[in-house]
Coordinates of C-alpha atoms in Angstrom, one line a residue:
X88 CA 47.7 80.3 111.8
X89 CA 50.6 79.9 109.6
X90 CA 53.9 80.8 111.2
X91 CA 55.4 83.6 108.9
X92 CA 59.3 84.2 109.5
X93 CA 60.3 87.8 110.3
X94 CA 61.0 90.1 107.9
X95 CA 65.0 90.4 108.5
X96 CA 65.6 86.5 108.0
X97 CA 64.3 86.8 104.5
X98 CA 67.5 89.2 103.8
X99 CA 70.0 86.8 105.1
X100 CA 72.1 84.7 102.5
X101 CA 71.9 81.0 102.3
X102 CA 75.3 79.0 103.6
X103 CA 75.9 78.4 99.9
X104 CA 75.6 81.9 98.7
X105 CA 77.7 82.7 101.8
X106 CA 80.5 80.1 100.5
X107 CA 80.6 81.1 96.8
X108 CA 81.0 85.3 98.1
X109 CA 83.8 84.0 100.4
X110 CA 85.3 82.8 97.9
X111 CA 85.2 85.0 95.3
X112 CA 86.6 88.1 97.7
X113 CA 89.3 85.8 98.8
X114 CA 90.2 85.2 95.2
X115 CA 89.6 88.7 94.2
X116 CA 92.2 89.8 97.6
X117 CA 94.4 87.5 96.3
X118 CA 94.8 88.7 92.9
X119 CA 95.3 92.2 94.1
X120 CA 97.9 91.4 96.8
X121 CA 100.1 89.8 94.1
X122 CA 100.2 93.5 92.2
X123 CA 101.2 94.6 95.7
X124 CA 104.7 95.6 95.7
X125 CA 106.7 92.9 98.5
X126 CA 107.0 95.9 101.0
X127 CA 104.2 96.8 101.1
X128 CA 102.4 93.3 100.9
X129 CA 104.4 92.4 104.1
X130 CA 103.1 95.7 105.5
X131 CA 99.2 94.5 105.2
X132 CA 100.3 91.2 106.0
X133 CA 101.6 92.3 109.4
X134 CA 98.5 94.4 109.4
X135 CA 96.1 91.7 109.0
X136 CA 94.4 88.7 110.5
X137 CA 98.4 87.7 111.2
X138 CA 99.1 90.9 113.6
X139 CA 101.7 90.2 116.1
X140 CA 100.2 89.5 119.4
X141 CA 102.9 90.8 121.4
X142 CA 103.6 94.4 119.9
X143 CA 106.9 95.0 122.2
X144 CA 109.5 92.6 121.9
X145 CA 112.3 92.7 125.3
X146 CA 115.4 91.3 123.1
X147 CA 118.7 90.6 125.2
X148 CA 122.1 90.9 123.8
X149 CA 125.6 90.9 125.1
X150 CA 127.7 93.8 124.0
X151 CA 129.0 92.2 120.9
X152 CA 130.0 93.1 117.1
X153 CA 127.5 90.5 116.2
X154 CA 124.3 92.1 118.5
X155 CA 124.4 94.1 115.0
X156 CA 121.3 93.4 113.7
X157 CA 119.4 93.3 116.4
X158 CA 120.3 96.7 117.2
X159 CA 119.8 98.1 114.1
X160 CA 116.5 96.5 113.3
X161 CA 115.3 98.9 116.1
X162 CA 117.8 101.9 115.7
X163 CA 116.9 101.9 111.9
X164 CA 112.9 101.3 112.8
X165 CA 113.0 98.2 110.5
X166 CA 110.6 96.7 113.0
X167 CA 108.3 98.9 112.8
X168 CA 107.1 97.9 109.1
X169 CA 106.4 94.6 111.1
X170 CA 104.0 95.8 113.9
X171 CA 106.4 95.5 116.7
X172 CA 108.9 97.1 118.7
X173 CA 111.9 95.6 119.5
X174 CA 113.6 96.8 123.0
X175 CA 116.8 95.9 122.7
X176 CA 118.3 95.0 126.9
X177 CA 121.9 95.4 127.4
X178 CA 122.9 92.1 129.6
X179 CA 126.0 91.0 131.9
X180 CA 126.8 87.6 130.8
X181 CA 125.6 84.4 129.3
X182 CA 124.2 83.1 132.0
X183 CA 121.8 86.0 133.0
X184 CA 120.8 85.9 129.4
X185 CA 120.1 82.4 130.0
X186 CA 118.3 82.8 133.4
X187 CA 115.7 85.5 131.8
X188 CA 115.1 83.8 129.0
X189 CA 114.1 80.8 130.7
X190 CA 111.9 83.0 133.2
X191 CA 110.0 84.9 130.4
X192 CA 111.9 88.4 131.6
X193 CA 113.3 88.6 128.2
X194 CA 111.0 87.6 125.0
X195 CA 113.9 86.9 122.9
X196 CA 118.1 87.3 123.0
X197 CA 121.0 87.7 120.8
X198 CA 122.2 84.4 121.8
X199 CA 125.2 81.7 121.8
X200 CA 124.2 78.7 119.6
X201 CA 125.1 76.2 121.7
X202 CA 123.3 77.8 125.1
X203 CA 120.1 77.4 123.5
X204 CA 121.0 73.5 122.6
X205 CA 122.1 73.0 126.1
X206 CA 119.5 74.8 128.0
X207 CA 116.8 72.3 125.6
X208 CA 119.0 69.2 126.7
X209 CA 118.8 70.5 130.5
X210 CA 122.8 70.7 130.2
X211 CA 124.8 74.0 131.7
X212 CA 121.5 75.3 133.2
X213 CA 117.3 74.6 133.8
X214 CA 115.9 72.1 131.4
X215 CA 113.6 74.3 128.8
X216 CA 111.8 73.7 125.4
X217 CA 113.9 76.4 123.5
X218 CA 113.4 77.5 119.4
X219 CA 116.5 78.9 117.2
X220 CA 114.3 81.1 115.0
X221 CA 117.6 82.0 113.1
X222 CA 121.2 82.2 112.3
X223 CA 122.4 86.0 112.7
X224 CA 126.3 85.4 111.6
X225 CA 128.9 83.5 110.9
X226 CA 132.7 84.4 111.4
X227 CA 133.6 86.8 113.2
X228 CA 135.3 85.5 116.5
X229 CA 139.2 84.8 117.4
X230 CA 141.6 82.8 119.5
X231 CA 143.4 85.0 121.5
X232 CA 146.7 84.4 123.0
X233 CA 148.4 86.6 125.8
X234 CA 151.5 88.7 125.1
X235 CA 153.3 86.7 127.9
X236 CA 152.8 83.7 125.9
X237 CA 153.7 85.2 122.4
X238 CA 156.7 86.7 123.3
X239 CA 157.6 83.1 124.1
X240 CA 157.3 82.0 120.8
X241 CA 153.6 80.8 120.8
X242 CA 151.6 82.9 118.4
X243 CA 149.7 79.6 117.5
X244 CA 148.7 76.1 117.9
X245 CA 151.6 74.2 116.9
X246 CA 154.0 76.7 118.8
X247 CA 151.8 76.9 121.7
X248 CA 151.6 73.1 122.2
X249 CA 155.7 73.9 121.7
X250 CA 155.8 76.0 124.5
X251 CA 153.4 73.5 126.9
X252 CA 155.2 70.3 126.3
X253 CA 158.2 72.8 127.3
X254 CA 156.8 74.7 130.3
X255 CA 154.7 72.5 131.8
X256 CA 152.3 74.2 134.2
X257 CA 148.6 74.1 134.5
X258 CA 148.0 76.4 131.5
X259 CA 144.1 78.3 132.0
X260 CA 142.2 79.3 128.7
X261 CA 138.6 81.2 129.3
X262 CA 135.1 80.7 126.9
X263 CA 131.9 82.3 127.9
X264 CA 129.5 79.4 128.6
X265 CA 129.7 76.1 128.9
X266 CA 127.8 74.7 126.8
X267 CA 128.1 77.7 124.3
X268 CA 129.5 78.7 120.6
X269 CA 133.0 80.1 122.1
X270 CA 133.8 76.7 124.2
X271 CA 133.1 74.7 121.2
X272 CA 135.3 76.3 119.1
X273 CA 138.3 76.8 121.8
X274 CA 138.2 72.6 122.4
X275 CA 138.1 72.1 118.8
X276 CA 141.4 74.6 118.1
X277 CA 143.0 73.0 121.4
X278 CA 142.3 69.7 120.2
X279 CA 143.5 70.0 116.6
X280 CA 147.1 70.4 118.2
X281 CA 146.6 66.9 120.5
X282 CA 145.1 69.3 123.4
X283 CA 142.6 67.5 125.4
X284 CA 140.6 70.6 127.0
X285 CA 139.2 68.4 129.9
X286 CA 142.6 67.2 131.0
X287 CA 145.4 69.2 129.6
X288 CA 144.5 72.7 130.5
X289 CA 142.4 74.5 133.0
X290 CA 138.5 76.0 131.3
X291 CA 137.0 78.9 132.6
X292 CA 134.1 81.1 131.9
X293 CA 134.4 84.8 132.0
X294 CA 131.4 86.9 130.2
X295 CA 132.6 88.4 127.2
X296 CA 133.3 92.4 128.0
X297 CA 135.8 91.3 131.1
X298 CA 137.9 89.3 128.9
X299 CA 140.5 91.3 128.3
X300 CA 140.4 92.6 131.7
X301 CA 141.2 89.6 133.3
X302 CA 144.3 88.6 130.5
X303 CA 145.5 91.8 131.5
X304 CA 146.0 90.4 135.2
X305 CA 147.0 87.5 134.4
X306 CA 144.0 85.6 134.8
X307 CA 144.4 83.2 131.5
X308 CA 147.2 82.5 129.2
X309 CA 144.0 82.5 126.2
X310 CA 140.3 82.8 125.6
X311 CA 137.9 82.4 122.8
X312 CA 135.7 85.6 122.2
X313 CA 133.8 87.5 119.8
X314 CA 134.5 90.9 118.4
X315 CA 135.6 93.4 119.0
X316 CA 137.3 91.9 122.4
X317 CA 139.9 89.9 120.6
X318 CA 141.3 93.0 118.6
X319 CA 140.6 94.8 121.8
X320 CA 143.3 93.2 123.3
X321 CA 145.5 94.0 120.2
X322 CA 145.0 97.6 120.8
X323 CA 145.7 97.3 124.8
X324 CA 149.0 95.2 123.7
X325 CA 148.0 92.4 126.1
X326 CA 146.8 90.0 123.7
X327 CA 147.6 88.6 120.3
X328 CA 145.3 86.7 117.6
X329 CA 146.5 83.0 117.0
X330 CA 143.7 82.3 115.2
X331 CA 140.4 83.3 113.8
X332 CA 137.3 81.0 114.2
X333 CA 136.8 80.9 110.4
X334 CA 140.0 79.0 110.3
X335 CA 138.2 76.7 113.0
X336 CA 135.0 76.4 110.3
X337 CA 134.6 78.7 107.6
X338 CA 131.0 80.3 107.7
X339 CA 130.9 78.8 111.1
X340 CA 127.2 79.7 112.5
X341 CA 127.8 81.8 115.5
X342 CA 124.9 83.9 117.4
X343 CA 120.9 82.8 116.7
X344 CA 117.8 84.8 117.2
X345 CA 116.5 82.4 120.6
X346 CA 113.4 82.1 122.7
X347 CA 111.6 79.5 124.4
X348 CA 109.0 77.0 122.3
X349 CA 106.2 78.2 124.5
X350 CA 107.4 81.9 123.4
X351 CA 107.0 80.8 119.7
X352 CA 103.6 78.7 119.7
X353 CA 101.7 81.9 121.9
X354 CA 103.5 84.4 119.2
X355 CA 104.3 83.1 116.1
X356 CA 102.9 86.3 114.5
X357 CA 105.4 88.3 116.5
X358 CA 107.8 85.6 115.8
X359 CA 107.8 85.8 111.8
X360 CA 107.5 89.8 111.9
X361 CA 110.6 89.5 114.4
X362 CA 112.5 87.6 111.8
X363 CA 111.8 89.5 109.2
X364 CA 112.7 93.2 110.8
X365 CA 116.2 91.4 111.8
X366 CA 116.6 89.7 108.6
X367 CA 116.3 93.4 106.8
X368 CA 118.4 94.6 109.3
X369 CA 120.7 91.7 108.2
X370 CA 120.6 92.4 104.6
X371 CA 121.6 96.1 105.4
X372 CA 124.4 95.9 107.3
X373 CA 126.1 93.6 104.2
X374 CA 124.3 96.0 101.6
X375 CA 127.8 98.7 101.7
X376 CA 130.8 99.1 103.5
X377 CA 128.9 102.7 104.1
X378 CA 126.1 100.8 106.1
X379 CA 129.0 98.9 107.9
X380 CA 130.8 102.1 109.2
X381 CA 127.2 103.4 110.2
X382 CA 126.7 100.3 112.2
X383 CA 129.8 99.9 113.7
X384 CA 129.6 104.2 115.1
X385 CA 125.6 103.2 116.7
X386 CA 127.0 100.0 118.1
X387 CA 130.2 101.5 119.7
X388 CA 128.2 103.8 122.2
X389 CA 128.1 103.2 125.6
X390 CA 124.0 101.4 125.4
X391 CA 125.5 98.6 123.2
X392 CA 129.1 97.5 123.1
X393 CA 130.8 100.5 124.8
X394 CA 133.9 100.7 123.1
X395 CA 136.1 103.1 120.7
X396 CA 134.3 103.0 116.8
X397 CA 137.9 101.9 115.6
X398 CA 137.6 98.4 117.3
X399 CA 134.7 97.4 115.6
X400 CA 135.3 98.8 112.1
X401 CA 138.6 97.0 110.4
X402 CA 137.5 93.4 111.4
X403 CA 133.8 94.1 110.3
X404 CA 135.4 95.0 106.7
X405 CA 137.8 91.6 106.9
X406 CA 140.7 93.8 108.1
X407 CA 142.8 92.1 110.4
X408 CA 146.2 91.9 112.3
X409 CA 147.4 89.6 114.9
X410 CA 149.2 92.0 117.2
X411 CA 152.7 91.0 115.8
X412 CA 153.0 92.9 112.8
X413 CA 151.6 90.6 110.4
X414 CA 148.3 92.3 108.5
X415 CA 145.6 90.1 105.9
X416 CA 142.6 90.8 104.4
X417 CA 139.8 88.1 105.3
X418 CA 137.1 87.2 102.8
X419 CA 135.4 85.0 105.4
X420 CA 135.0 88.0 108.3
X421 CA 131.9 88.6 109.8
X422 CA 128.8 88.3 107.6
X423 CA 125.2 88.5 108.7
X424 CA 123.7 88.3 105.3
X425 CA 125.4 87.3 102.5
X426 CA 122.4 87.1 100.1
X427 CA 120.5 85.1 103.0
X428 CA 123.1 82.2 103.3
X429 CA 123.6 83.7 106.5
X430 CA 120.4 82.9 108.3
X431 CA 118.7 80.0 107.5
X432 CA 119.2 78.0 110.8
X433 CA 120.5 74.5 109.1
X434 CA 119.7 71.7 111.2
X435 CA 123.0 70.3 110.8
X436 CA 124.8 73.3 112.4
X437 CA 122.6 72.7 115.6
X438 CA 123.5 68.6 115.3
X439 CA 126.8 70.0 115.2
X440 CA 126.8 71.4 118.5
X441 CA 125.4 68.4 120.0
X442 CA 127.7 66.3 118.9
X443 CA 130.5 68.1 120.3
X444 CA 128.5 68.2 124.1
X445 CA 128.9 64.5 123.1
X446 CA 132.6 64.4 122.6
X447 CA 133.2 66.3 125.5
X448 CA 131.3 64.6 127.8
X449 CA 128.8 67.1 128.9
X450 CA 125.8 64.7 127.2
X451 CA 126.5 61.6 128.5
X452 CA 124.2 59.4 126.1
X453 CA 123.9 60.1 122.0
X454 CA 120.3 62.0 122.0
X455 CA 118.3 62.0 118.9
X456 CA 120.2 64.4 116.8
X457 CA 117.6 65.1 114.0
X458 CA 114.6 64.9 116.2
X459 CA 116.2 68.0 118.6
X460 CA 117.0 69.9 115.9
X461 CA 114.0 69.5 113.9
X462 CA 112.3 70.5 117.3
X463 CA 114.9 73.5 118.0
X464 CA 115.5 74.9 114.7
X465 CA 112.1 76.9 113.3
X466 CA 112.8 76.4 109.6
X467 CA 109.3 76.7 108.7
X468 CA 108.3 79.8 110.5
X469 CA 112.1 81.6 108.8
X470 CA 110.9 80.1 105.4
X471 CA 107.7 81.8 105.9
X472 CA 109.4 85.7 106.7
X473 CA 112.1 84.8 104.4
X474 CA 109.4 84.4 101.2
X475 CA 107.8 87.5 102.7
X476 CA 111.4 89.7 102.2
X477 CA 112.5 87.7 98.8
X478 CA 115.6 86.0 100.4
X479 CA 116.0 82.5 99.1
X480 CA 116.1 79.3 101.2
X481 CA 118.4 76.6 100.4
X482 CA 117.2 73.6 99.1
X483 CA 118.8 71.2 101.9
X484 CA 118.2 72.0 105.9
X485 CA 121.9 70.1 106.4
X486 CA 125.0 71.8 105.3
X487 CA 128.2 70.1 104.4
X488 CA 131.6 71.5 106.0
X489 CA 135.3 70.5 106.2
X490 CA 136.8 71.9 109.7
X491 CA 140.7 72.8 110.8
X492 CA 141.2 68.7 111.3
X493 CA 140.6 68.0 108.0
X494 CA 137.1 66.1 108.9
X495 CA 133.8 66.5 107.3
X496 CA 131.0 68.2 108.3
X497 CA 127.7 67.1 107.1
X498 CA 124.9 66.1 109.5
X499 CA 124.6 62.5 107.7
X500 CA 125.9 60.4 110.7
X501 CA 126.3 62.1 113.7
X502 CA 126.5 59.6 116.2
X503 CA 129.5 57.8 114.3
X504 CA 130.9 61.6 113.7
X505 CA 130.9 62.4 117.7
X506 CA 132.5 58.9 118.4
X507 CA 135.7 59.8 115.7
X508 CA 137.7 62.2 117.8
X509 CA 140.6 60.9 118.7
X510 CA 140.9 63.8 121.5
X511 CA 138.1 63.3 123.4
X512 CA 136.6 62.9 127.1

């Protein structure tokens, strides 16, 4: 007898008739999610086959002006659009942040540039695979100077070297990580004046909401923080600004969005939707000065930065004054936005970083410059949420930059750049 097929095979499609259907419905989808408006598109997106695959997302972040968006991408539900949650986790210091990154407690943090280079390099802490998934300001942090020291006449670096060369006496100056964005830009200031941080003054680290604290014992003539702890000090009368770190660099990158690689290739889903929740948050915060004020009352209370509304809101708007009477406004204060030039993370701001660990001894051998930042820096997976929200991406991943010395930034030759100090270890 003949073997006759059943009945329910005849009804199935042949692989080629499967193929051409496939096709067409992905066509068809694909014609109709370009009439989709952006917002919602990203909505379905997030939706879809691309769903995050963690749903909550533990982000640490040190009570800071600049946790900003971070906070606000979950106080004003922005992440939510996404498929996530984001739990944002108060934390001590730099180096907790550091610890519980490293040890999965946290998923991602509000984070110090150059902590993330350094953990990567298996300098100031465990040796880890880390990913900068992106920039979330620049400006935004001071050189402050005690009052002890300004009523002697230094209210900045030429009169503080002044006072030194005058007064010698082992001179102590605080940052808030070693390997991290604060140190980098207090050696660079320092050295700018002939100051060699490694043998000229005494470096401590002190997390950033004792600061003023310990100036106001006596624990440091100086320290290199962000906001709102340097006008903090203003307000206490303890400490004055001798400079601002957009004097150091202007449109210095400061904080990144960090995790650990292993974090990004189980979750780049929840990475992108991550990204693109903060990146709106990003974009609101720099839509008004209204939207600034709003910000700047949510991140005050005690859960964030814990501090009085009226030290966060003058410097946020580019209002300063340096304790001595003298008041400017600042067109380079604290952006996280600025039409997206904000966040791209540029590989040539993390070879920046790395350069510095260089000059300063903490790497003792040039690494691979490009190669570490191409492995740190997740340009691809921003580019992605950025083309999701409309925000342009520059056409270059390096970034050219004059500093406070006078010397040029531009990622082309770092090794040569690193060797060039003339104050160095």
């Amino acid at each position: 007898m003949e073997d006759k097929k059943p009945a329910a095979a005849a009804l199935e499609p042949s692989p080629v008739s499967t193929k051409r259907r496939d096709f067409v419905t992905a066509a068809l989808g694909a014609s109709l999610m370009s009439m989709v408006p952006p917002g919602v598109r990203s909505a379905a997106w997030a939706a879809g086959s691309d769903a995050p695959e963690k749903k909550e997302v533990r982000i640490g972040f040190i009570p800071l002006t600049d946790c900003a968006s971070v906070v606000m991408a979950a106080v004003n539900k922005f992440d939510e659009k996404y498929g996530i949650k984001i739990i944002p986790t108060k934390e001590a210091s730099w180096a907790g942040v550091r610890d519980k990154l490293v040890n999965g407690e946290l998923d991602m943090a509000h984070v110090l540039y150059g902590l993330i280079y350094g953990v990567h390099m298996g300098i100031g802490g465990p040796k880890k695979d880390m990913a900068n998934l992106m920039t979330l300001n620049h400006n935004g942090q001071a050189l402050t100077l005690s009052k002890a020291l300004a009523d002697k006449g230094a209210t900045d670096i030429g009169s503080l070297v002044g006072l030194m060369k005058k007064e010698p006496r082992e001179y102590t100056f605080a940052q808030t990580f070693p390997t991290g964005t604060h140190a980098m830009w207090l050696y660079y200031w320092l050295a700018s004046g002939g100051v060699n941080p490694m043998k000229d003054v005494k470096a401590i680290v002190v997390p950033p909401p004792q600061m003023v604290a310990n100036m106001r014992v006596g624990n440091m003539d100086g320290f290199c923080v962000g906001e709102p702890w340097n006008h903090r000090a203003i307000m206490d009368g303890i400490g004055i600004t001798a400079a601002t770190t957009q004097d150091v660099w202007k449109d210095h990158p400061e904080k990144i969005l960090g995790c650990t690689a292993e974090f990004v290739q189980k979750n780049p889903n929840t990475c992108r939707a991550v990204i693109m929740a903060v990146l709106e948050a990003s974009r609101w915060i720099d839509a008004s000065i209204n939207n600034k004020m709003k910000m700047a009352e949510v991140i005050a209370q005690k859960a964030y930065v814990n501090t009085s509304v009226d030290a966060i809101n003058q410097r946020i708007l580019g209002r300063y004054q340096n304790g001595l009477g003298k008041t400017w406004d600042d067109p380079n204060h604290m952006k996280f936005f600025n039409d997206g030039a904000v966040n791209y993370p540029y590989l040539s701001d993390g070879m920046w970083f790395l350069t510095q660990h260089k000059r300063w001894g903490l790497l003792k051998d040039h690494p691979d410059y490009l190669g570490v930042a191409k492995k740190i820096n997740q340009t691809e997976l921003y580019a992605q949420a950025a083309a999701k929200l409309g925000v342009s991406v520059p056409k270059s991943p390096l970034r050219s930059s004059k500093l406070i010395d006078g010397v040029v930034w531009d990622g082309s030759n770092p090794a040569k750049y690193a060797d060039g100090f003339k104050v160095k270890v």
